[in-house]
Amino acid sequence: MENADNVTLKEATDSDEKGLTRLYRKLYEGDEDQDFFKSKAIPSYFKSGSKVFIARSGNDTIGFVWAIYYEHIKSKGIGIIEELYVDDGYRGRGIGKELVSKAIDYLKKKKVLVVIVTTDPQMEDAQKFYKAVGFKVSREWFYYPLP
């Protein structure tokens, strides 16, 4: 995909690590464990069943989405959009929507039955965004809080 802002989308590779790390740090600004990004978070993007798609403007990585495929023995599996981030200066231009579309296309090829995304209730903008791109709200989740 290339749009009027000369933004392109592509599947991330190891060579995109620096740009992904920068965006991941912005996404989790204030997190004290900055070494976590390079040692654990970014490498987990490239595990089997995961795909990361990035948006680039020129040589700058300006957004990403992390899609995960979980295979299940009795079903076709599920897809999860684990992370989505677009730099502040590029929001409102349809880049997030295009990234989500790219992730969903990947998960459709895996023939998943559903694609799930979770957000905190306080993240109203994120909830509005996901509704606007076609996600439905479900109140059927159970969770077990651990100390």
GROMACS .gro file of C-alpha atoms in nm:
model
  147
    1MET     CA    1   0.000   0.000   0.000
    2GLU     CA    2   0.119   0.351  -0.077
    3ASN     CA    3  -0.097   0.655  -0.007
    4ALA     CA    4  -0.085   1.026  -0.080
    5ASP     CA    5   0.153   1.084   0.213
    6ASN     CA    6   0.398   0.837   0.053
    7VAL     CA    7   0.337   0.595   0.337
    8THR     CA    8   0.409   0.233   0.251
    9LEU     CA    9   0.317  -0.086   0.435
   10LYS     CA   10   0.527  -0.400   0.446
   11GLU     CA   11   0.592  -0.705   0.656
   12ALA     CA   12   0.861  -0.630   0.913
   13THR     CA   13   1.195  -0.809   0.907
   14ASP     CA   14   1.488  -0.822   1.147
   15SER     CA   15   1.629  -0.512   0.977
   16ASP     CA   16   1.329  -0.313   1.106
   17GLU     CA   17   1.420  -0.376   1.471
   18LYS     CA   18   1.550  -0.023   1.539
   19GLY     CA   19   1.234   0.147   1.414
   20LEU     CA   20   1.011  -0.102   1.596
   21THR     CA   21   1.200  -0.053   1.920
   22ARG     CA   22   1.159   0.325   1.894
   23LEU     CA   23   0.782   0.293   1.841
   24TYR     CA   24   0.742   0.030   2.112
   25ARG     CA   25   0.913   0.263   2.359
   26LYS     CA   26   0.671   0.539   2.264
   27LEU     CA   27   0.377   0.302   2.304
   28TYR     CA   28   0.494   0.212   2.654
   29GLU     CA   29   0.639   0.549   2.748
   30GLY     CA   30   0.730   0.563   3.114
   31ASP     CA   31   0.803   0.193   3.142
   32GLU     CA   32   1.127   0.163   3.335
   33ASP     CA   33   1.236  -0.169   3.182
   34GLN     CA   34   1.368  -0.032   2.852
   35ASP     CA   35   1.597  -0.333   2.796
   36PHE     CA   36   1.284  -0.548   2.776
   37PHE     CA   37   1.201  -0.404   2.433
   38LYS     CA   38   1.520  -0.519   2.266
   39SER     CA   39   1.569  -0.846   2.454
   40LYS     CA   40   1.213  -0.983   2.469
   41ALA     CA   41   0.939  -0.777   2.302
   42ILE     CA   42   1.084  -0.726   1.955
   43PRO     CA   43   1.218  -1.084   1.915
   44SER     CA   44   0.874  -1.219   2.009
   45TYR     CA   45   0.732  -1.037   1.705
   46PHE     CA   46   0.916  -1.274   1.476
   47LYS     CA   47   0.809  -1.604   1.634
   48SER     CA   48   0.616  -1.860   1.434
   49GLY     CA   49   0.252  -1.764   1.397
   50SER     CA   50   0.323  -1.394   1.442
   51LYS     CA   51   0.352  -1.128   1.178
   52VAL     CA   52   0.437  -0.763   1.221
   53PHE     CA   53   0.345  -0.514   0.954
   54ILE     CA   54   0.498  -0.169   0.955
   55ALA     CA   55   0.410   0.164   0.800
   56ARG     CA   56   0.698   0.370   0.667
   57SER     CA   57   0.727   0.728   0.552
   58GLY     CA   58   1.054   0.751   0.364
   59ASN     CA   59   1.306   0.571   0.583
   60ASP     CA   60   1.111   0.627   0.906
   61THR     CA   61   0.899   0.357   1.066
   62ILE     CA   62   0.584   0.542   1.173
   63GLY     CA   63   0.348   0.261   1.274
   64PHE     CA   64   0.310  -0.110   1.330
   65VAL     CA   65   0.061  -0.383   1.402
   66TRP     CA   66   0.139  -0.721   1.559
   67ALA     CA   67  -0.089  -1.006   1.449
   68ILE     CA   68  -0.074  -1.344   1.619
   69TYR     CA   69  -0.219  -1.671   1.495
   70TYR     CA   70  -0.304  -1.936   1.754
   71GLU     CA   71  -0.375  -2.278   1.610
   72HIS     CA   72  -0.627  -2.493   1.794
   73ILE     CA   73  -0.680  -2.867   1.752
   74LYS     CA   74  -1.060  -2.853   1.731
   75SER     CA   75  -1.104  -2.529   1.540
   76LYS     CA   76  -0.935  -2.331   1.271
   77GLY     CA   77  -0.768  -2.115   1.533
   78ILE     CA   78  -0.801  -1.758   1.641
   79GLY     CA   79  -0.623  -1.439   1.549
   80ILE     CA   80  -0.520  -1.168   1.789
   81ILE     CA   81  -0.415  -0.813   1.719
   82GLU     CA   82  -0.180  -0.770   2.010
   83GLU     CA   83  -0.034  -0.426   1.944
   84LEU     CA   84  -0.115  -0.135   1.715
   85TYR     CA   85   0.065   0.196   1.717
   86VAL     CA   86   0.090   0.494   1.481
   87ASP     CA   87   0.312   0.795   1.556
   88ASP     CA   88   0.111   1.094   1.678
   89GLY     CA   89   0.197   1.308   1.375
   90TYR     CA   90   0.053   1.048   1.136
   91ARG     CA   91  -0.274   0.968   1.312
   92GLY     CA   92  -0.604   1.044   1.146
   93ARG     CA   93  -0.475   0.959   0.796
   94GLY     CA   94  -0.605   0.602   0.770
   95ILE     CA   95  -0.270   0.439   0.847
   96GLY     CA   96  -0.400   0.250   1.151
   97LYS     CA   97  -0.694   0.125   0.947
   98GLU     CA   98  -0.460   0.003   0.670
   99LEU     CA   99  -0.235  -0.171   0.923
  100VAL     CA  100  -0.534  -0.349   1.080
  101SER     CA  101  -0.654  -0.448   0.733
  102LYS     CA  102  -0.311  -0.596   0.657
  103ALA     CA  103  -0.319  -0.794   0.983
  104ILE     CA  104  -0.671  -0.921   0.915
  105ASP     CA  105  -0.572  -1.027   0.562
  106TYR     CA  106  -0.286  -1.234   0.708
  107LEU     CA  107  -0.520  -1.395   0.963
  108LYS     CA  108  -0.786  -1.464   0.697
  109LYS     CA  109  -0.525  -1.662   0.503
  110LYS     CA  110  -0.477  -1.870   0.817
  111LYS     CA  111  -0.855  -1.932   0.806
  112VAL     CA  112  -0.917  -1.818   1.163
  113LEU     CA  113  -1.272  -1.808   1.292
  114VAL     CA  114  -1.237  -1.477   1.474
  115VAL     CA  115  -0.990  -1.193   1.527
  116ILE     CA  116  -0.970  -1.058   1.880
  117VAL     CA  117  -0.835  -0.731   2.013
  118THR     CA  118  -0.842  -0.609   2.371
  119THR     CA  119  -0.814  -0.257   2.507
  120ASP     CA  120  -0.841  -0.104   2.850
  121PRO     CA  121  -1.181   0.052   2.922
  122GLN     CA  122  -1.008   0.388   2.974
  123MET     CA  123  -0.873   0.383   2.618
  124GLU     CA  124  -1.184   0.535   2.465
  125ASP     CA  125  -1.010   0.648   2.145
  126ALA     CA  126  -0.881   0.295   2.083
  127GLN     CA  127  -1.228   0.150   2.143
  128LYS     CA  128  -1.384   0.398   1.900
  129PHE     CA  129  -1.117   0.315   1.643
  130TYR     CA  130  -1.171  -0.061   1.661
  131LYS     CA  131  -1.548  -0.018   1.636
  132ALA     CA  132  -1.500   0.209   1.334
  133VAL     CA  133  -1.293  -0.056   1.152
  134GLY     CA  134  -1.554  -0.327   1.212
  135PHE     CA  135  -1.480  -0.491   1.547
  136LYS     CA  136  -1.775  -0.581   1.769
  137VAL     CA  137  -1.784  -0.551   2.148
  138SER     CA  138  -1.809  -0.877   2.341
  139ARG     CA  139  -1.891  -0.909   2.708
  140GLU     CA  140  -1.829  -1.281   2.725
  141TRP     CA  141  -1.470  -1.283   2.850
  142PHE     CA  142  -1.375  -1.439   3.181
  143TYR     CA  143  -1.044  -1.374   3.348
  144TYR     CA  144  -0.868  -1.493   3.658
  145PRO     CA  145  -0.679  -1.216   3.838
  146LEU     CA  146  -0.345  -1.323   3.978
  147PRO     CA  147  -0.174  -1.148   4.270
   0.00000   0.00000   0.00000
